[in-house]
């Protein structure tokens, strides 16, 4: 079968779906968690159609996998009220609880979450089309992240469990929560990236309003009970509905202390502006990116091709860290293109449950049309689709397109494609890609491929001041999760890593007094009597 025929046959009929990957049934969520209760919703619902299409007599149809509530501003405001009440201006049970007890709650949650692994993994696969093996990895990485967060908080707490003496003042310095956090995650890592903000936010003593991503909502449903049972009421509240209908009122209320969003800079800008007290609002954001690869004449070509494929096509290019534009030195451009072409042709495409599959259907219904537009625009400005069937589309599936030579007149030169399109630009001087990065509105990461130490060093120094991570001879990526993950310009605000996230969702507070006998007696009484959870020398083992 040639590639074109294979593409047409990528989808299967209902009876050809292997039993072990099927959902037990359609999932019709009617509950949402607010103020410690799983409330029933009887209003409008959103139908969730999987990017996985099914062959039917009527042709290919996205499979309906369930529905979820489309609540209104009223329910969102009730949830906000619950979070505000649970925080109670820092006097609530949760923000004043000892770190050790908060850790216990998160451990209980994780234990219950693990019991839901099978269904959550299947829902990741069905809702966003991520390969089954990558869906499992996403779940496992999230659990590891939670445990690493607990360990990091224990370390932080141990470091703060003593008193400091300075210039006649005794003080104990710890980190305190900030208040109510509005947390919104992205569709591409709907569990992992959401939890890399949600977990640190909760564990530091904040209370939470959590809006799951539009594609990637149902997979959180099996976890609602675990949230309900693991935390005091009002600590975790879920909100469902159209973002533009429910989120503005939350921001305008001025009661949200932290906005954490992994998504677009446009949405983040709009939301921040709605808050009446800008100085009270902290924003922790992971936003757009257009990471470049710079492949010089001194690169190991095989390695550069291998990493370009991984960097630009893992999860179909739908990663904020994906390589979204490739600069290759003119002297090796033809060879690079040829090898890239061959490597892309080797990638397995198909249904997400197939072993070894890399390329799978795309969840956003508008995406195939958008990518087609980008490709046609590039062609109109002189680029060619270099690979056979590049850009070929079958319903929600788009076969990767390698575009060459790409220039500044094309939309794909600047726009974040977030999909399987690889724009390749040739350059003669290293200044060309460096100037591109300087002019870019993004500043997340870059990958430089070269084995010439002087050349690499000359690129590192200007690039570290433009982006937040310079990768040498490897693709861009977020992990390991203990490394700082951030970006400059429109790419991020605040830093997320296991340790940094704990700092991002808290503020340093200290209790201080003059070093004299009566104050020392007072502090000793408090500490020895275990009267305060903040002023304490308890050591978490
Ligand atoms: O979407 C952006 C993710 O943070 C990327 O994470 O580089 O580990 O795939 P990753």
Coordinates of C-alpha atoms and ligand atoms in Angstrom, one line a residue:
X1 CA 0.0 0.0 0.0
X2 CA 1.4 3.4 -0.9
X3 CA 1.6 6.2 1.6
X4 CA -1.5 8.0 0.3
X5 CA -3.6 4.8 0.7
X6 CA -2.2 4.2 4.1
X7 CA -3.2 7.7 5.2
X8 CA -6.7 7.1 4.0
X9 CA -6.8 3.9 6.1
X10 CA -5.4 5.2 9.2
X11 CA -8.7 5.2 11.1
X12 CA -10.5 2.0 12.0
X13 CA -14.1 0.9 12.6
X14 CA -15.5 0.6 16.1
X15 CA -15.1 -3.2 16.1
X16 CA -11.4 -2.9 15.2
X17 CA -10.5 -1.0 18.4
X18 CA -8.6 -3.4 20.6
X19 CA -10.6 -4.1 23.8
X20 CA -7.8 -3.2 26.2
X21 CA -7.7 0.4 24.9
X22 CA -11.5 1.0 24.9
X23 CA -13.1 3.2 27.4
X24 CA -15.5 1.1 29.6
X25 CA -18.4 3.4 28.4
X26 CA -19.1 6.9 27.4
X27 CA -18.4 9.2 30.3
X28 CA -21.2 11.7 31.0
X29 CA -19.9 14.0 33.8
X30 CA -22.6 15.9 35.6
X31 CA -20.7 16.6 38.8
X32 CA -18.3 19.4 39.8
X33 CA -16.5 19.9 43.0
X34 CA -17.3 23.1 44.9
X35 CA -16.9 23.9 48.6
X36 CA -16.2 20.2 49.4
X37 CA -19.3 18.9 47.7
X38 CA -19.7 17.0 44.4
X39 CA -22.6 19.0 43.1
X40 CA -24.9 17.8 40.3
X41 CA -25.2 20.0 37.2
X42 CA -28.4 19.8 35.2
X43 CA -27.7 22.5 32.6
X44 CA -25.9 22.6 29.3
X45 CA -23.1 20.2 28.5
X46 CA -20.2 20.0 26.1
X47 CA -20.0 17.0 23.9
X48 CA -16.4 15.6 23.9
X49 CA -15.5 14.2 20.5
X50 CA -12.2 12.4 20.3
X51 CA -9.6 13.3 17.7
X52 CA -9.7 9.5 16.9
X53 CA -12.2 9.1 14.1
X54 CA -14.2 6.0 13.5
X55 CA -15.1 4.6 10.1
X56 CA -18.8 4.6 9.7
X57 CA -21.3 4.3 6.8
X58 CA -21.4 8.0 6.8
X59 CA -17.6 8.3 6.5
X60 CA -15.1 9.2 9.1
X61 CA -16.6 10.6 12.4
X62 CA -14.9 11.8 15.5
X63 CA -15.9 9.4 18.3
X64 CA -18.1 10.7 21.0
X65 CA -16.6 9.8 24.3
X66 CA -18.7 11.7 26.8
X67 CA -19.9 15.1 27.9
X68 CA -19.1 17.6 30.7
X69 CA -20.9 20.5 32.3
X70 CA -20.9 23.9 30.8
X71 CA -21.6 25.9 34.0
X72 CA -22.2 29.6 34.2
X73 CA -20.6 32.5 35.9
X74 CA -22.8 31.8 38.9
X75 CA -21.2 28.5 39.7
X76 CA -17.8 29.9 39.0
X77 CA -18.4 32.7 41.5
X78 CA -19.8 30.2 44.1
X79 CA -16.5 28.2 43.7
X80 CA -14.5 31.4 44.1
X81 CA -16.5 32.2 47.2
X82 CA -15.7 28.7 48.6
X83 CA -12.0 29.2 47.9
X84 CA -12.0 32.6 49.5
X85 CA -13.8 31.2 52.5
X86 CA -11.5 28.3 52.9
X87 CA -8.5 30.6 52.8
X88 CA -10.2 33.0 55.1
X89 CA -7.6 35.7 54.8
X90 CA -4.9 33.2 55.8
X91 CA -6.8 32.1 58.9
X92 CA -8.4 29.0 57.3
X93 CA -7.6 25.5 58.4
X94 CA -5.6 24.9 55.2
X95 CA -3.3 27.9 55.2
X96 CA -2.6 27.5 58.9
X97 CA -2.1 23.8 58.9
X98 CA 1.4 22.4 59.6
X99 CA 3.5 21.6 56.5
X100 CA 3.7 17.9 57.7
X101 CA -0.1 17.7 57.8
X102 CA -0.5 19.3 54.4
X103 CA 2.0 16.8 53.0
X104 CA 0.0 14.0 54.4
X105 CA -3.1 15.3 52.6
X106 CA -1.2 15.4 49.3
X107 CA 0.2 11.9 49.9
X108 CA -3.4 10.6 50.5
X109 CA -4.5 12.3 47.2
X110 CA -1.6 10.7 45.3
X111 CA -2.5 7.3 46.7
X112 CA -6.1 7.7 45.5
X113 CA -4.9 9.2 42.1
X114 CA -2.8 6.0 41.5
X115 CA -5.9 3.9 41.8
X116 CA -7.4 5.8 38.9
X117 CA -4.4 5.4 36.6
X118 CA -6.0 3.1 34.1
X119 CA -9.0 5.3 33.3
X120 CA -7.0 8.6 33.4
X121 CA -4.4 7.2 31.0
X122 CA -7.1 6.0 28.6
X123 CA -8.9 9.4 28.8
X124 CA -5.6 11.3 28.0
X125 CA -5.3 9.1 24.9
X126 CA -9.0 9.4 23.8
X127 CA -9.3 13.1 24.6
X128 CA -6.2 14.5 23.0
X129 CA -4.9 11.6 20.8
X130 CA -1.6 11.2 22.6
X131 CA -0.1 7.8 22.1
X132 CA -1.0 5.3 24.8
X133 CA 2.7 4.9 25.8
X134 CA 3.1 8.7 26.1
X135 CA -0.1 8.9 28.0
X136 CA 1.2 6.4 30.5
X137 CA 4.5 8.4 30.7
X138 CA 2.5 11.6 31.3
X139 CA 0.7 10.0 34.3
X140 CA 3.9 8.5 35.7
X141 CA 5.8 11.7 35.3
X142 CA 3.1 13.5 37.1
X143 CA 3.2 11.2 40.1
X144 CA 7.0 11.5 40.2
X145 CA 6.6 15.3 40.1
X146 CA 4.3 15.1 43.1
X147 CA 6.7 13.0 45.1
X148 CA 9.6 15.2 44.1
X149 CA 7.5 18.2 45.3
X150 CA 6.9 16.6 48.6
X151 CA 10.6 15.9 49.1
X152 CA 11.5 19.5 48.0
X153 CA 9.0 20.9 50.5
X154 CA 10.5 18.8 53.3
X155 CA 13.9 20.1 52.4
X156 CA 12.6 23.7 52.4
X157 CA 10.9 23.2 55.7
X158 CA 14.0 21.6 57.3
X159 CA 16.0 24.6 56.2
X160 CA 13.5 26.9 57.8
X161 CA 13.0 25.0 61.0
X162 CA 15.7 27.0 62.9
X163 CA 16.1 30.6 64.1
X164 CA 18.4 33.1 62.7
X165 CA 20.3 35.7 64.8
X166 CA 21.3 38.9 63.2
X167 CA 22.2 42.3 64.6
X168 CA 20.4 41.7 67.9
X169 CA 17.3 40.3 66.2
X170 CA 16.1 36.7 66.4
X171 CA 13.9 35.6 63.5
X172 CA 12.3 32.5 62.0
X173 CA 11.9 32.8 58.2
X174 CA 9.4 30.6 56.3
X175 CA 7.3 30.6 53.2
X176 CA 3.6 31.5 53.5
X177 CA 0.8 31.0 51.0
X178 CA -0.5 33.8 48.8
X179 CA -4.3 33.2 48.8
X180 CA -6.7 32.1 46.1
X181 CA -5.1 30.6 43.0
X182 CA -6.9 30.4 39.6
X183 CA -5.2 27.5 37.8
X184 CA -5.7 26.7 34.1
X185 CA -3.7 24.0 32.2
X186 CA -3.0 23.3 28.6
X187 CA -4.5 20.6 26.3
X188 CA -1.1 19.1 25.3
X189 CA -0.1 18.0 28.8
X190 CA -3.5 18.2 30.4
X191 CA -2.6 16.2 33.5
X192 CA 1.1 16.9 33.9
X193 CA 1.4 20.6 33.2
X194 CA -1.8 21.4 35.1
X195 CA -0.5 19.5 38.1
X196 CA 3.0 21.1 38.0
X197 CA 1.2 24.3 39.0
X198 CA -1.8 22.9 40.9
X199 CA 0.1 20.7 43.3
X200 CA 2.7 23.3 44.4
X201 CA -0.1 25.8 44.7
X202 CA -2.1 23.6 47.1
X203 CA 0.8 22.2 49.1
X204 CA 2.0 25.7 49.9
X205 CA -1.3 26.4 51.6
X206 CA -3.2 28.3 48.9
X207 CA -6.8 27.4 48.0
X208 CA -7.7 26.7 44.4
X209 CA -10.0 27.3 41.5
X210 CA -9.2 24.8 38.9
X211 CA -10.4 25.0 35.3
X212 CA -9.4 22.0 33.2
X213 CA -8.4 22.6 29.6
X214 CA -11.1 22.4 26.9
X215 CA -9.5 19.3 25.3
X216 CA -8.6 17.3 28.4
X217 CA -11.4 17.9 30.8
X218 CA -12.9 14.4 31.3
X219 CA -9.6 12.9 32.4
X220 CA -9.8 15.0 35.6
X221 CA -13.3 13.7 36.4
X222 CA -12.0 10.4 38.0
X223 CA -9.9 12.5 40.3
X224 CA -12.6 14.7 41.8
X225 CA -13.5 12.3 44.6
X226 CA -9.8 12.1 45.5
X227 CA -9.6 15.9 45.7
X228 CA -12.8 15.9 47.8
X229 CA -11.7 13.3 50.2
X230 CA -8.1 14.4 50.6
X231 CA -8.4 18.1 51.3
X232 CA -10.5 20.2 53.6
X233 CA -13.6 21.7 52.0
X234 CA -13.1 24.6 49.7
X235 CA -9.4 24.0 49.2
X236 CA -9.9 22.5 45.7
X237 CA -12.8 23.7 43.6
X238 CA -13.4 22.9 39.9
X239 CA -15.0 25.2 37.4
X240 CA -16.3 24.2 34.1
X241 CA -17.7 26.3 31.3
X242 CA -16.6 28.5 28.4
X243 CA -13.5 30.4 29.6
X244 CA -14.7 33.7 28.1
X245 CA -18.0 33.4 29.9
X246 CA -16.8 32.4 33.4
X247 CA -13.2 33.6 33.9
X248 CA -13.5 37.4 33.4
X249 CA -15.8 37.8 36.3
X250 CA -13.4 35.9 38.6
X251 CA -10.6 38.2 37.6
X252 CA -12.7 41.3 37.9
X253 CA -13.7 40.3 41.5
X254 CA -10.2 41.1 42.6
X255 CA -10.3 38.0 44.8
X256 CA -7.9 35.9 42.8
X257 CA -4.4 36.4 44.2
X258 CA -2.5 34.2 41.7
X259 CA -3.2 33.5 38.1
X260 CA -1.4 30.4 36.8
X261 CA -2.0 29.6 33.2
X262 CA -0.2 27.4 30.7
X263 CA -1.5 28.7 27.4
X264 CA -1.4 31.7 25.1
X265 CA 0.1 35.1 26.0
X266 CA -2.9 36.8 24.4
X267 CA -5.3 35.1 27.0
X268 CA -2.9 35.8 29.8
X269 CA -2.6 39.5 28.9
X270 CA -6.4 39.9 28.7
X271 CA -7.0 38.2 32.0
X272 CA -4.3 40.1 33.9
X273 CA -5.8 43.4 32.7
X274 CA -9.2 42.6 34.2
X275 CA -7.9 42.4 37.8
X276 CA -8.6 45.6 39.6
X277 CA -5.5 45.4 41.9
X278 CA -2.6 44.6 39.6
X279 CA 0.0 44.7 42.3
X280 CA -1.9 42.1 44.3
X281 CA -2.0 39.7 41.5
X282 CA 0.9 37.3 41.0
X283 CA 1.1 35.6 37.6
X284 CA 2.9 32.3 37.0
X285 CA 2.6 31.6 33.3
X286 CA 3.9 29.2 30.7
X287 CA 3.1 30.8 27.3
X288 CA 3.9 30.7 23.6
X289 CA 7.2 29.8 22.1
X290 CA 8.9 29.4 18.8
X291 CA 12.1 27.6 19.7
X292 CA 14.8 27.6 17.0
X293 CA 17.3 24.9 16.1
X294 CA 20.6 26.3 14.8
X295 CA 22.5 23.7 12.8
X296 CA 26.0 24.9 11.8
X297 CA 28.4 23.6 9.2
X298 CA 30.2 21.9 12.1
X299 CA 27.3 19.9 13.3
X300 CA 27.0 16.1 13.5
X301 CA 24.4 15.9 10.7
X302 CA 23.0 12.5 11.8
X303 CA 22.5 13.7 15.4
X304 CA 21.0 17.0 14.3
X305 CA 18.5 15.2 12.1
X306 CA 17.6 12.8 14.9
X307 CA 17.0 15.6 17.4
X308 CA 15.2 17.8 14.9
X309 CA 12.7 15.0 14.3
X310 CA 12.2 14.4 18.0
X311 CA 12.1 18.1 18.8
X312 CA 9.7 19.1 16.0
X313 CA 7.4 16.0 15.9
X314 CA 7.1 14.5 19.3
X315 CA 3.4 14.5 20.1
X316 CA 2.9 15.9 16.5
X317 CA 4.8 19.1 17.4
X318 CA 2.2 20.0 20.0
X319 CA 4.7 20.9 22.8
X320 CA 5.5 24.4 23.9
X321 CA 9.1 23.3 23.9
X322 CA 9.0 21.9 20.3
X323 CA 11.5 23.0 17.7
X324 CA 9.4 25.3 15.6
X325 CA 11.9 26.7 13.1
X326 CA 15.1 25.1 11.9
X327 CA 18.1 27.2 10.7
X328 CA 20.6 25.1 8.9
X329 CA 23.9 26.3 7.4
X330 CA 23.7 26.7 3.6
X331 CA 26.7 24.4 3.0
X332 CA 24.9 21.4 4.6
X333 CA 21.3 22.4 3.9
X334 CA 20.8 19.9 1.0
X335 CA 22.2 17.0 2.9
X336 CA 20.2 17.9 6.0
X337 CA 17.0 18.2 4.1
X338 CA 17.6 14.8 2.4
X339 CA 18.3 13.1 5.7
X340 CA 15.4 14.8 7.5
X341 CA 13.1 13.7 4.7
X342 CA 14.3 10.1 5.1
X343 CA 13.9 10.2 8.9
X344 CA 10.4 11.6 8.8
X345 CA 9.4 8.9 6.3
X346 CA 10.4 6.3 8.9
X347 CA 8.0 7.6 11.6
X348 CA 5.1 5.4 12.3
X349 CA 1.7 7.0 12.1
X350 CA -1.6 5.6 13.1
X351 CA -3.9 5.1 16.1
X352 CA -2.6 6.1 19.5
X353 CA -2.8 2.6 20.9
X354 CA -0.4 1.1 18.2
X355 CA 3.0 0.2 19.5
X356 CA 5.8 2.5 18.4
X357 CA 3.4 5.1 16.9
X358 CA 4.7 8.7 16.8
X359 CA 2.2 10.6 14.6
X360 CA -1.4 10.6 15.7
X361 CA -4.6 12.6 15.1
X362 CA -4.8 16.2 16.3
X363 CA -7.4 17.2 19.0
X364 CA -8.1 20.8 17.9
X365 CA -10.8 20.7 15.2
X366 CA -9.5 23.8 13.5
X367 CA -5.8 22.7 13.4
X368 CA -5.7 20.8 10.0
X369 CA -7.3 23.8 8.3
X370 CA -4.8 26.2 10.0
X371 CA -1.8 24.1 9.1
X372 CA -3.0 23.9 5.4
X373 CA -3.2 27.7 5.4
X374 CA 0.3 27.9 6.7
X375 CA 1.7 25.5 4.1
X376 CA -0.1 27.2 1.3
X377 CA 1.1 30.6 2.4
X378 CA 4.7 29.3 2.5
X379 CA 4.3 27.9 -0.9
X380 CA 2.9 31.1 -2.3
X381 CA 6.1 32.8 -1.0
X382 CA 8.5 30.4 -2.5
X383 CA 8.8 27.3 -0.2
X384 CA 8.3 23.8 -1.3
X385 CA 6.9 20.8 0.6
X386 CA 10.0 18.7 0.4
X387 CA 8.6 15.4 1.6
X388 CA 6.2 13.1 -0.3
X389 CA 2.6 13.6 1.0
X390 CA 3.8 16.4 3.4
X391 CA 0.7 18.1 4.7
X392 CA -1.6 15.4 3.5
X393 CA -4.7 15.4 5.7
X394 CA -7.2 12.7 6.5
X395 CA -9.9 14.1 8.9
X396 CA -8.1 15.0 12.1
X397 CA -4.7 13.5 11.0
X398 CA -2.1 15.7 9.3
X399 CA 1.0 14.1 7.8
X400 CA 4.1 16.2 8.7
X401 CA 5.2 18.7 6.1
X402 CA 8.9 19.8 5.7
X403 CA 8.9 23.3 4.2
X404 CA 12.1 24.6 2.5
X405 CA 13.4 27.3 1.8
X406 CA 11.5 29.3 4.4
X407 CA 11.8 33.1 4.5
X408 CA 10.6 36.1 6.6
X409 CA 7.6 36.7 4.2
X410 CA 5.9 33.5 5.3
X411 CA 3.5 33.3 8.3
X412 CA 5.2 30.1 9.5
X413 CA 8.5 32.1 9.9
X414 CA 7.0 33.8 13.0
X415 CA 3.7 32.1 14.0
X416 CA 3.8 29.2 16.4
X417 CA 2.4 26.3 14.3
X418 CA 2.0 23.9 17.3
X419 CA 1.6 21.0 14.9
X420 CA 3.5 18.8 12.4
X421 CA 5.1 21.4 10.1
X422 CA 8.9 21.8 10.0
X423 CA 10.0 25.1 8.5
X424 CA 13.7 25.0 7.4
X425 CA 15.6 28.2 6.7
X426 CA 19.2 28.3 5.4
X427 CA 21.8 30.7 6.7
X428 CA 25.3 31.8 6.0
X429 CA 26.3 33.8 9.0
X430 CA 25.5 32.8 12.6
X431 CA 24.1 36.3 13.1
X432 CA 21.1 35.4 11.0
X433 CA 19.5 33.0 13.5
X434 CA 20.7 35.1 16.4
X435 CA 19.0 38.2 15.0
X436 CA 15.9 36.1 14.4
X437 CA 15.8 35.2 18.1
X438 CA 16.5 38.8 19.1
X439 CA 13.5 40.0 17.0
X440 CA 11.2 37.3 18.2
X441 CA 8.4 38.0 20.6
X442 CA 9.3 34.7 22.2
X443 CA 12.2 33.7 24.4
X444 CA 11.9 30.2 25.7
X445 CA 14.8 28.0 24.5
X446 CA 17.1 27.3 21.6
X447 CA 19.1 24.3 20.3
X448 CA 22.5 24.7 18.8
X449 CA 24.1 21.9 16.9
X450 CA 27.9 22.1 16.4
X451 CA 31.0 20.3 17.5
X452 CA 33.2 23.4 17.3
X453 CA 33.8 24.6 20.8
X454 CA 34.6 28.2 19.8
X455 CA 31.6 28.4 17.7
X456 CA 29.3 27.0 20.4
X457 CA 30.8 29.4 23.0
X458 CA 30.3 32.4 20.7
X459 CA 26.7 31.5 20.3
X460 CA 26.1 30.7 24.0
X461 CA 26.9 34.1 25.3
X462 CA 24.4 36.2 23.3
X463 CA 21.8 33.4 23.4
X464 CA 21.6 32.9 27.2
X465 CA 20.5 36.6 27.4
X466 CA 17.7 36.0 24.9
X467 CA 16.2 32.7 26.0
X468 CA 16.1 30.7 29.2
X469 CA 17.8 27.5 28.1
X470 CA 20.4 26.9 25.5
X471 CA 20.5 23.2 24.5
X472 CA 23.7 22.0 22.9
X473 CA 23.4 19.1 20.4
X474 CA 20.0 18.2 21.7
X475 CA 16.4 19.2 21.2
X476 CA 14.6 21.7 23.5
X477 CA 12.7 20.2 26.4
X478 CA 11.3 21.0 29.8
X479 CA 12.8 18.2 31.8
X480 CA 14.4 17.1 34.0
X481 CA 11.6 18.6 36.1
X482 CA 14.1 19.8 38.8
X483 CA 15.6 22.2 36.2
X484 CA 14.2 25.7 36.0
X485 CA 11.5 26.0 33.3
X486 CA 10.8 29.5 32.3
X487 CA 11.1 31.9 29.3
X488 CA 11.7 35.5 28.5
X489 CA 9.5 38.0 26.7
X490 CA 6.1 36.6 25.8
X491 CA 7.1 33.0 26.7
X492 CA 6.6 32.9 30.4
X493 CA 6.3 34.7 33.7
X494 CA 7.8 33.1 36.9
X495 CA 9.8 29.9 37.0
X496 CA 8.5 26.4 37.3
X497 CA 10.7 23.5 38.5
X498 CA 10.0 21.2 41.4
X499 CA 11.8 23.7 43.8
X500 CA 11.0 27.0 42.0
X501 CA 7.3 26.3 41.8
X502 CA 7.2 26.1 45.6
X503 CA 8.7 29.5 45.7
X504 CA 6.4 30.9 43.0
X505 CA 3.3 29.9 44.9
X506 CA 4.4 31.4 48.2
X507 CA 6.1 34.4 49.8
X508 CA 8.7 34.7 52.5
X509 CA 7.3 35.7 55.9
X510 CA 9.2 36.0 59.1
X511 CA 8.6 36.4 62.8
X512 CA 11.2 38.6 64.4
X513 CA 12.0 39.9 67.8
X514 CA 14.8 41.6 69.8
X515 CA 17.2 39.2 71.3
X516 CA 16.5 39.7 75.1
X517 CA 15.6 37.4 77.9
X518 CA 11.9 38.0 78.0
X519 CA 11.5 37.6 74.3
X520 CA 13.6 34.4 74.3
X521 CA 11.4 33.0 77.1
X522 CA 8.3 33.9 75.0
X523 CA 9.6 32.2 71.9
X524 CA 10.6 29.1 73.9
X525 CA 7.2 28.8 75.4
X526 CA 5.5 29.0 72.0
X527 CA 8.0 26.5 70.5
X528 CA 8.0 24.0 73.4
X529 CA 4.3 24.2 73.8
X530 CA 3.7 23.6 70.1
X531 CA 1.4 26.6 70.1
X532 CA 2.2 27.7 66.5
X533 CA 2.5 25.9 63.2
X534 CA 4.6 28.7 61.8
X535 CA 6.9 29.4 64.7
X536 CA 8.1 25.9 65.3
X537 CA 11.3 23.9 65.3
X538 CA 9.6 20.6 64.4
X539 CA 11.8 18.7 61.9
X540 CA 10.1 16.8 59.1
X541 CA 12.0 13.5 58.5
Ligands
LIG1 O1 4.2 22.0 26.3 C1 5.3 22.2 26.9 C2 5.8 21.2 27.8 O2 6.2 21.8 29.0 C3 6.9 20.5 27.2 O3 7.5 19.6 28.1 O4 9.6 19.4 26.9 O5 9.0 17.7 28.6 O6 7.8 17.8 26.4 P1 8.5 18.6 27.5

